[in-house]
Short mmCIF file of C-alpha atoms and ligand atoms in Angstrom, two decimals:
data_model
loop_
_atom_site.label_atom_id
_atom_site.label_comp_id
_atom_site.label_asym_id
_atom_site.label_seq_id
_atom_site.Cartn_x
_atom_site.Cartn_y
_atom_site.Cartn_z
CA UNK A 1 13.43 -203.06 -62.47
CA UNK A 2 10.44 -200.81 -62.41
CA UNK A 3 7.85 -202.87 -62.78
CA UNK A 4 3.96 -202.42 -62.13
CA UNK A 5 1.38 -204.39 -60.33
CA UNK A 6 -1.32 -202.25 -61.71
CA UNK A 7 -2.53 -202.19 -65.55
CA UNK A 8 -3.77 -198.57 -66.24
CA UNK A 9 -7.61 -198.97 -67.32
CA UNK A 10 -7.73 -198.94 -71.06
CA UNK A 11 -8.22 -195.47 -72.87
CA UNK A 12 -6.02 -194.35 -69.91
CA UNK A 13 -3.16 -193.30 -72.57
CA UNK A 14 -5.01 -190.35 -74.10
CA UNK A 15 -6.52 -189.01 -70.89
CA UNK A 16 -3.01 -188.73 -69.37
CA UNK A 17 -1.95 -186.84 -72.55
CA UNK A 18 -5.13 -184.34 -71.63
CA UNK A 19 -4.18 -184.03 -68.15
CA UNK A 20 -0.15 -183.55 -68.73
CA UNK A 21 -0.29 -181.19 -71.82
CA UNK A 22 -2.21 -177.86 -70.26
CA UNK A 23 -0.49 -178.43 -67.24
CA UNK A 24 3.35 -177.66 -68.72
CA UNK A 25 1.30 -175.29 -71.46
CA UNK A 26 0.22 -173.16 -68.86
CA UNK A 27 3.50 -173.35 -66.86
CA UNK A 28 5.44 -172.01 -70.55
CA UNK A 29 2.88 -169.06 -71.67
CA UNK A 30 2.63 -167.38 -67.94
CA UNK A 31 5.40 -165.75 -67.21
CA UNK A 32 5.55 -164.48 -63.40
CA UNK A 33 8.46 -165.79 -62.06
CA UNK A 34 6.59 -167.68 -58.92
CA UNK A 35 5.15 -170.39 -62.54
CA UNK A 36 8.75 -170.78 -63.46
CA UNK A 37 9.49 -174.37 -64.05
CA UNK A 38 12.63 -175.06 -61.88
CA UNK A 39 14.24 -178.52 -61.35
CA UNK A 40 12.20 -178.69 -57.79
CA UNK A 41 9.00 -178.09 -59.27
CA UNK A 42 9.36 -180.68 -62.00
CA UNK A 43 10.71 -183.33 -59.94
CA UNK A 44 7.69 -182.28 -57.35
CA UNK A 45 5.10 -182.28 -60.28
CA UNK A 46 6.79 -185.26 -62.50
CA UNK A 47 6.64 -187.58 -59.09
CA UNK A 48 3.37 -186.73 -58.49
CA UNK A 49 1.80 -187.26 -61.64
CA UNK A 50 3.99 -190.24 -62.37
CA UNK A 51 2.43 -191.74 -59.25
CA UNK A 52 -0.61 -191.06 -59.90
CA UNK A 53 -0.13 -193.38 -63.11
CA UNK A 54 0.56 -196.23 -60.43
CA UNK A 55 4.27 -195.85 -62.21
CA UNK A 56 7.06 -197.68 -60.18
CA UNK A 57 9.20 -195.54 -58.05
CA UNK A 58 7.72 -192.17 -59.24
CA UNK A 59 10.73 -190.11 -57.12
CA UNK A 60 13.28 -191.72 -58.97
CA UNK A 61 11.79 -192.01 -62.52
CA UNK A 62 11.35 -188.17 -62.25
CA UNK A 63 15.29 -187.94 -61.34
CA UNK A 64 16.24 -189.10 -64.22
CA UNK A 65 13.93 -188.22 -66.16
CA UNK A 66 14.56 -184.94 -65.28
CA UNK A 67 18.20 -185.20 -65.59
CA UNK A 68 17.95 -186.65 -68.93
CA UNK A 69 16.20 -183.68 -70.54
CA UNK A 70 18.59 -181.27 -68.88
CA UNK A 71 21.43 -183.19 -69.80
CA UNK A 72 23.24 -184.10 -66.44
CA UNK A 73 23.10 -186.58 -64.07
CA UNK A 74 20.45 -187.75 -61.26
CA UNK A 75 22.68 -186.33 -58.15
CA UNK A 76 23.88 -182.82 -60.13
CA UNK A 77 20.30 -182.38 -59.76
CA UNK A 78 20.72 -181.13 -56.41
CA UNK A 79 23.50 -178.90 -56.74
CA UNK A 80 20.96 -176.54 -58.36
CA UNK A 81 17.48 -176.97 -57.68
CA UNK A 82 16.06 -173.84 -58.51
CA UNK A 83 17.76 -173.71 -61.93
CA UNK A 84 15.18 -172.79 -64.35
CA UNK A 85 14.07 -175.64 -67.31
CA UNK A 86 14.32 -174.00 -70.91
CA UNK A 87 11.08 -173.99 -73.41
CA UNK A 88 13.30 -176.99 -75.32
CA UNK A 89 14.03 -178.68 -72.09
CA UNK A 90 10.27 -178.85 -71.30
CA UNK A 91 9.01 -179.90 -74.31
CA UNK A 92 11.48 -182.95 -74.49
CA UNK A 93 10.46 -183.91 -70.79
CA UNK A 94 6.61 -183.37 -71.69
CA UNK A 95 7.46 -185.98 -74.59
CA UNK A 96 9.90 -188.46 -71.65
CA UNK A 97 6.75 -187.92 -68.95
CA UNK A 98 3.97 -188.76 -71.09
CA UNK A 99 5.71 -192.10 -72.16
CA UNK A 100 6.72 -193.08 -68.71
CA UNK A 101 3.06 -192.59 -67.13
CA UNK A 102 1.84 -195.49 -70.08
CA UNK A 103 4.41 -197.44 -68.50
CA UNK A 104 7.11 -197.50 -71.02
CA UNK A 105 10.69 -198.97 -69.25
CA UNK A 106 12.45 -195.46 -68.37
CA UNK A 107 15.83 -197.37 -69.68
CA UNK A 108 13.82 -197.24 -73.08
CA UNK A 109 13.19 -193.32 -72.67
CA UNK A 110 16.59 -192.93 -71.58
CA UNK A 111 18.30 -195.00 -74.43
CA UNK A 112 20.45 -196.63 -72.30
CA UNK A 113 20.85 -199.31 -69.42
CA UNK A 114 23.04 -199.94 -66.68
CA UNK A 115 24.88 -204.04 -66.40
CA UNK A 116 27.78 -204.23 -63.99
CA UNK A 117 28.74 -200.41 -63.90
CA UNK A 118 28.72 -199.69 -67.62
CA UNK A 119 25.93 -197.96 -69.74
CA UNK A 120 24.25 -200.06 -72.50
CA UNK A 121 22.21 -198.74 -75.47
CA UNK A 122 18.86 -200.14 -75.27
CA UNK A 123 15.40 -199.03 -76.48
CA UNK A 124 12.09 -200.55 -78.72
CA UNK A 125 13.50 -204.12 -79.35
CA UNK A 126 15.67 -205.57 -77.23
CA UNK A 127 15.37 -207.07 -73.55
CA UNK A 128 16.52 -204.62 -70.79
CA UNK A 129 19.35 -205.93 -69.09
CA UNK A 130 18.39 -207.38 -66.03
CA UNK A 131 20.37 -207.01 -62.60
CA UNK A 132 19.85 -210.78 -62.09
CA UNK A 133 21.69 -211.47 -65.16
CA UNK A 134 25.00 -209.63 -64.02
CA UNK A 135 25.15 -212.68 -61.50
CA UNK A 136 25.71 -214.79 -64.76
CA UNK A 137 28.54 -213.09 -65.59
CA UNK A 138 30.09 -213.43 -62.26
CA UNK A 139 29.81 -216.73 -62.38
CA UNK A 140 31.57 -217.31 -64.92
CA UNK A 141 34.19 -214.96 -64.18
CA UNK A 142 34.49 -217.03 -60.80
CA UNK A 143 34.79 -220.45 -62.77
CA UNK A 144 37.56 -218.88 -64.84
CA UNK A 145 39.24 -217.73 -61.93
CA UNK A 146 39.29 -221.14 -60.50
CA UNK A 147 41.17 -222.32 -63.67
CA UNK A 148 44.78 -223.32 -62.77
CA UNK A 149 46.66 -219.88 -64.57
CA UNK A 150 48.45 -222.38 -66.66
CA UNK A 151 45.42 -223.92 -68.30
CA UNK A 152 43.36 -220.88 -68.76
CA UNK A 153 42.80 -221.46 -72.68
CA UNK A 154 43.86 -218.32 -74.64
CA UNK A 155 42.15 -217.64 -76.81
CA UNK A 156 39.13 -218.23 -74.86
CA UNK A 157 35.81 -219.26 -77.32
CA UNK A 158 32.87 -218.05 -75.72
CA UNK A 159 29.33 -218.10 -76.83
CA UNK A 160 26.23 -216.22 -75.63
CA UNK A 161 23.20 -217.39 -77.43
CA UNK A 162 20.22 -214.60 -77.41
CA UNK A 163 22.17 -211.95 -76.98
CA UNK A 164 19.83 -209.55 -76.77
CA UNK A 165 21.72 -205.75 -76.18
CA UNK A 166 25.16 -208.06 -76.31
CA UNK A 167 25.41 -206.47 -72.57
CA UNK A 168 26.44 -210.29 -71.26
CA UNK A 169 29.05 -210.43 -74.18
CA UNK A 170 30.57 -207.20 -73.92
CA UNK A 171 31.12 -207.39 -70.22
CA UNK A 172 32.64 -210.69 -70.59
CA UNK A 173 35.01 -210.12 -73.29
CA UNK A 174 36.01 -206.41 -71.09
CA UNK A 175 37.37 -208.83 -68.11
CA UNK A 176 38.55 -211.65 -70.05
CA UNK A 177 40.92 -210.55 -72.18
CA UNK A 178 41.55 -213.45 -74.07
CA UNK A 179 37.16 -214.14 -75.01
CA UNK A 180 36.25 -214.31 -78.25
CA UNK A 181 32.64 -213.86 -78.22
CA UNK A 182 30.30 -215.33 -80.77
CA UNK A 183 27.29 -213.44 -79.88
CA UNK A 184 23.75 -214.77 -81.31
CA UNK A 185 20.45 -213.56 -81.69
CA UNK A 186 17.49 -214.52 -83.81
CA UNK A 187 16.24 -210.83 -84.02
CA UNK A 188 17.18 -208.23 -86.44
CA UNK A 189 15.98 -205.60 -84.13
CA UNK A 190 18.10 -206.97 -81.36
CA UNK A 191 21.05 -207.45 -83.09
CA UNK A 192 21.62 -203.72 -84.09
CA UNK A 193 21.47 -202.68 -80.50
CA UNK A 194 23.88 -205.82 -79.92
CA UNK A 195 26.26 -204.32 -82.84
CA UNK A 196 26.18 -200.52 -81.40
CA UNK A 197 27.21 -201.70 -77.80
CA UNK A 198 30.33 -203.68 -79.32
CA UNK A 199 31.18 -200.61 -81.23
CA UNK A 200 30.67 -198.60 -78.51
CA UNK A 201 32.75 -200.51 -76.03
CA UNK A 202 35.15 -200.97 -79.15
CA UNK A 203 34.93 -204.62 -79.36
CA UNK A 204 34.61 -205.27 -82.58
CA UNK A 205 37.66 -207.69 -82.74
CA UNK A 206 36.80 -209.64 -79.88
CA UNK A 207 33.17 -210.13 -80.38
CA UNK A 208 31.12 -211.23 -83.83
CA UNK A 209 27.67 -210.35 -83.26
CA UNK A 210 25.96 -213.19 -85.98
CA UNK A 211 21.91 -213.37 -86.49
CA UNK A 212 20.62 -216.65 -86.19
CA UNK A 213 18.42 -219.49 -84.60
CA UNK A 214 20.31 -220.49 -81.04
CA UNK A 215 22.86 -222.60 -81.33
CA UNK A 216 22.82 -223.12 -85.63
CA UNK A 217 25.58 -220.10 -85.86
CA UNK A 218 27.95 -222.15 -83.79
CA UNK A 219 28.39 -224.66 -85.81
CA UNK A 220 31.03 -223.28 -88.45
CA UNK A 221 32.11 -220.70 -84.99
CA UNK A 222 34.96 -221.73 -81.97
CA UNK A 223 37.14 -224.16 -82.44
CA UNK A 224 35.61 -226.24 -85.23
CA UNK A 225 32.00 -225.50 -84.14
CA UNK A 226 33.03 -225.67 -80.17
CA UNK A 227 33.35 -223.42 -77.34
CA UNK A 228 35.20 -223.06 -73.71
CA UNK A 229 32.38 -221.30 -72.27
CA UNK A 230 27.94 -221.09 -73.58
CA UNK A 231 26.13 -218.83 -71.80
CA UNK A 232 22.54 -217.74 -72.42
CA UNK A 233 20.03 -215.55 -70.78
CA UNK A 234 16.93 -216.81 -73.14
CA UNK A 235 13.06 -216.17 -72.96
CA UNK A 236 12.03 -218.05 -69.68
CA UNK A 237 8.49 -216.86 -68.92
CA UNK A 238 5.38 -219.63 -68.76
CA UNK A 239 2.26 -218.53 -70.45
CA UNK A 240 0.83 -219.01 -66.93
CA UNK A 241 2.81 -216.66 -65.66
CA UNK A 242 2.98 -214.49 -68.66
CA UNK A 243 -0.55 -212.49 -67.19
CA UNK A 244 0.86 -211.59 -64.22
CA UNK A 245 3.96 -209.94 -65.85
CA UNK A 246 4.63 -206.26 -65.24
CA UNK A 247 2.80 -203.91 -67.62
CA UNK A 248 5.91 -202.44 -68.52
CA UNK A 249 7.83 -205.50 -69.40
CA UNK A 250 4.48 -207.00 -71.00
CA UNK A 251 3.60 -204.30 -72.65
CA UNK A 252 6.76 -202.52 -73.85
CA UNK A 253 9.93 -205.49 -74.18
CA UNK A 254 9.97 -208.07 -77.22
CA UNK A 255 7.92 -211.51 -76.15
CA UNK A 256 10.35 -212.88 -78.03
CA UNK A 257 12.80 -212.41 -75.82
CA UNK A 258 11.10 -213.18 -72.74
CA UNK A 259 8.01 -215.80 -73.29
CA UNK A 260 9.06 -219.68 -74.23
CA UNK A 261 5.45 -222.15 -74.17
CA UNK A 262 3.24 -223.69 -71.64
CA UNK A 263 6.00 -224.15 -68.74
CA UNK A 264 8.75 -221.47 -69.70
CA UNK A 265 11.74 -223.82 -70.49
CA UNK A 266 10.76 -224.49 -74.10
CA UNK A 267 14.38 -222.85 -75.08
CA UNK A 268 15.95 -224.12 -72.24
CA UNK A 269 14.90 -227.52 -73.52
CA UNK A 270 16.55 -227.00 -77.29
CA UNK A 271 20.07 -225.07 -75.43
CA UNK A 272 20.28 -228.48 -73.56
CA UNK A 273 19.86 -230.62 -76.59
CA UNK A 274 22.16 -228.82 -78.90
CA UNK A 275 24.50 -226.82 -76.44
CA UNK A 276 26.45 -229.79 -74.93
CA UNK A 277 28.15 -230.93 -78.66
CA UNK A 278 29.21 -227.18 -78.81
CA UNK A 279 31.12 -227.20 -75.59
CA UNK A 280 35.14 -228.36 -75.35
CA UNK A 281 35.18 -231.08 -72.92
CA UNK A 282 35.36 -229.57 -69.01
CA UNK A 283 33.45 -226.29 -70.92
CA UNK A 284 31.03 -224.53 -69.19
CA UNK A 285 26.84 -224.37 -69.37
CA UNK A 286 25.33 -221.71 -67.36
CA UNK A 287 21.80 -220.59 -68.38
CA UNK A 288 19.35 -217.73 -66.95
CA UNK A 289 16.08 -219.71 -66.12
CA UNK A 290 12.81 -218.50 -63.87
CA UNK A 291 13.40 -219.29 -60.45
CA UNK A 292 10.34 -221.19 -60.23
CA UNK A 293 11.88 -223.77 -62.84
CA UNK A 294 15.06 -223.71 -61.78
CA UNK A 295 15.08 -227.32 -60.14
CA UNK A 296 12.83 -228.96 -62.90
CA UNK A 297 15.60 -227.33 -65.65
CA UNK A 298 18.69 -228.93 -63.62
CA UNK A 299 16.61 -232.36 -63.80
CA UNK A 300 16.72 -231.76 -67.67
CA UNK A 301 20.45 -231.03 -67.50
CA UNK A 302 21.25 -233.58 -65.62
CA UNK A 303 19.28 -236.11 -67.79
CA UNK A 304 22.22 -234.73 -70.60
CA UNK A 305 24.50 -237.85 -70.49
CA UNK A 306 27.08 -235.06 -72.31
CA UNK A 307 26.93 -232.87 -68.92
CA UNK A 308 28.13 -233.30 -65.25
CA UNK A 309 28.03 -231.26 -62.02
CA UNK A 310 24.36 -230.11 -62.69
CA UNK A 311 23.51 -227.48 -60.50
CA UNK A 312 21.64 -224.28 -59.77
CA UNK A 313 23.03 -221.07 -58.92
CA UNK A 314 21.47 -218.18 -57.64
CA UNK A 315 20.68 -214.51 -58.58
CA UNK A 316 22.04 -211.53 -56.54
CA UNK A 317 18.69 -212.11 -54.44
CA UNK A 318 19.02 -215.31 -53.53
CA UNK A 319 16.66 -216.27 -56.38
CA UNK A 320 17.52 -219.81 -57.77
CA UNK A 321 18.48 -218.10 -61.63
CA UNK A 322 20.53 -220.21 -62.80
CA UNK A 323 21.74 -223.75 -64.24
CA UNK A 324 25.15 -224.80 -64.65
CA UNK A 325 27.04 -227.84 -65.76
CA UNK A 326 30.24 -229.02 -67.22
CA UNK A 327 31.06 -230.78 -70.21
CA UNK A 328 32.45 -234.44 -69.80
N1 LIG B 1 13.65 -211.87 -65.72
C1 LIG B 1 12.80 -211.37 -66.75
C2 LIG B 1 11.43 -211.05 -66.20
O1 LIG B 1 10.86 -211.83 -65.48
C3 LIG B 1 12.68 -212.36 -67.88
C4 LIG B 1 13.92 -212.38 -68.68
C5 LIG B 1 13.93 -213.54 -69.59
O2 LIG B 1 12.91 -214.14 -69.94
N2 LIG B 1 15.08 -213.90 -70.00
O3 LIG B 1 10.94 -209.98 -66.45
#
């Protein structure tokens, strides 16, 4: 994630814009050839400036940054460093560079995100996939591969509540292929990057993308309102911790989809009162949570008289991410 410690000082938004705009002006009117704007001098210059911003990773923002406007790829960069940037080129980077030094998630300026080696649309909206929350699918590809072959339901219901960019439910129903994905969310905005990721990955049949309050869509959904499989990756962040968020996660992603009350587990709390009746018996829980919570939300789970083998999993960092459980 590129995330910043430092909050640019107020006001800082319009003196960037000031310092970046002569600089690539000057670089288009003056024409000796030692001004030219190749790929090494922007990547040089973006880095620098992007740095100067207190931006996260300035070397590598600049890559693709850079790579985006030009339309290849971060490592084709290389194969031709001293190839020239067109006037149209430079104005759509000035545009990229300008957003990225207030801060603004590059998968946002980029359109798209990576989860598990595929590319999901994502911008103004909807939660960035997280790398964290590719350990969620794992697990529950691992669980399903620990089915005995013969009882692996088929079709398998699965549902993902706060779906967010539907990146969970996609990649899910692309290695199971007998899901069926209900895939919730209570936010328009959300739910029409959710909609273009199952078209794009063509999954239309496999996955209904439904807007609604958590767990209320499942009801008339599944099997008669119930599911093999509920997984959720839903807002988890305290209001205590809530200052000391990133600026470009505060300031840029929906709260929505990331803040839930006084100690963070205010959703948790309602997916562990009404997920349980939605699961088939021996179905499986396994909710995202903030590592720092992670213990207290297994205590809730456990308290679930519904729900056995409470425990907590961890993120590809050894973070504690995760809660699982089973349905009796
Ligand atoms: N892991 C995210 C963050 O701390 C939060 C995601 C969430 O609330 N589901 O930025």
């Amino acid at each position: 994630m590129f995330q910043n410690a430092a909050d640019p000082p107020s006001g800082i938004g319009r003196l960037q814009q000031r310092a970046w705009y002569p600089a690539l002006v000057a670089a288009s009117t003056q024409q000796r050839p030692e001004q030219t704007w190749t790929t090494r001098h922007l990547l040089a210059w973006i880095e620098e400036h992007l740095g100067s911003r207190s931006v996260d990773e300035p070397g590598l923002v600049a890559r693709w940054l850079v790579a985006h406007a030009i339309g290849t790829d971060p490592i084709h960069l290389y194969t031709d460093l001293d190839r020239p940037a067109s006037e149209d080129e430079r104005e759509r980077l000035r545009a990229l560079v300008q957003r990225a030094s207030g801060h603004e998630p590059v998968q946002y300026l980029l359109g798209e995100a990576g989860f598990l080696g595929r590319s999901f649309d994502v911008g103004p909206g909807v939660l960035v996939p997280r790398t964290a929350t590719e350990t969620l699918v794992q697990h529950v590809l691992t669980w399903h591969r620990g089915l005995d072959p013969d009882q692996r339901p088929d079709p398998l219901w699965i549902a993902d509540v706060g779906t967010g960019s539907a990146c969970i439910a996609v990649t899910l129903a692309m290695h199971l292929s007998a899901a069926m994905v209900v895939a919730v969310d209570r936010s328009e905005q959300a739910l029409t990057w959710a909609h273009r990721n199952v078209s794009r990955y063509g999954m239309g049949e496999r996955i209904e993308v439904v807007e609604g309050d958590l767990c209320e869509p499942l009801q008339s959904r599944g099997l008669s309102g119930r599911f093999h499989v509920l997984v959720s990756n839903p807002p988890y962040i305290s209001d205590s911790r809530w200052e000391s968020v990133a600026t470009n996660v505060r300031g840029f992603e929906p709260e929505e989809a990331l803040r839930a009350g006084i100690d963070g587990l205010d959703v948790v709390r309602h997916l562990l009162h009404d997920g349980p009746s939605h699961l088939l018996p021996g179905g499986l829980m396994v909710i995202e949570v903030d590592d720092h919570h992670a213990s207290e939300a297994c205590r809730l789970a456990s308290e679930c008289l519904e729900l056995e083998h409470c425990r907590v999993l961890r993120d590809e960092s050894g973070d504690d991410r995760f809660i699982t459980a089973i349905r009796r």
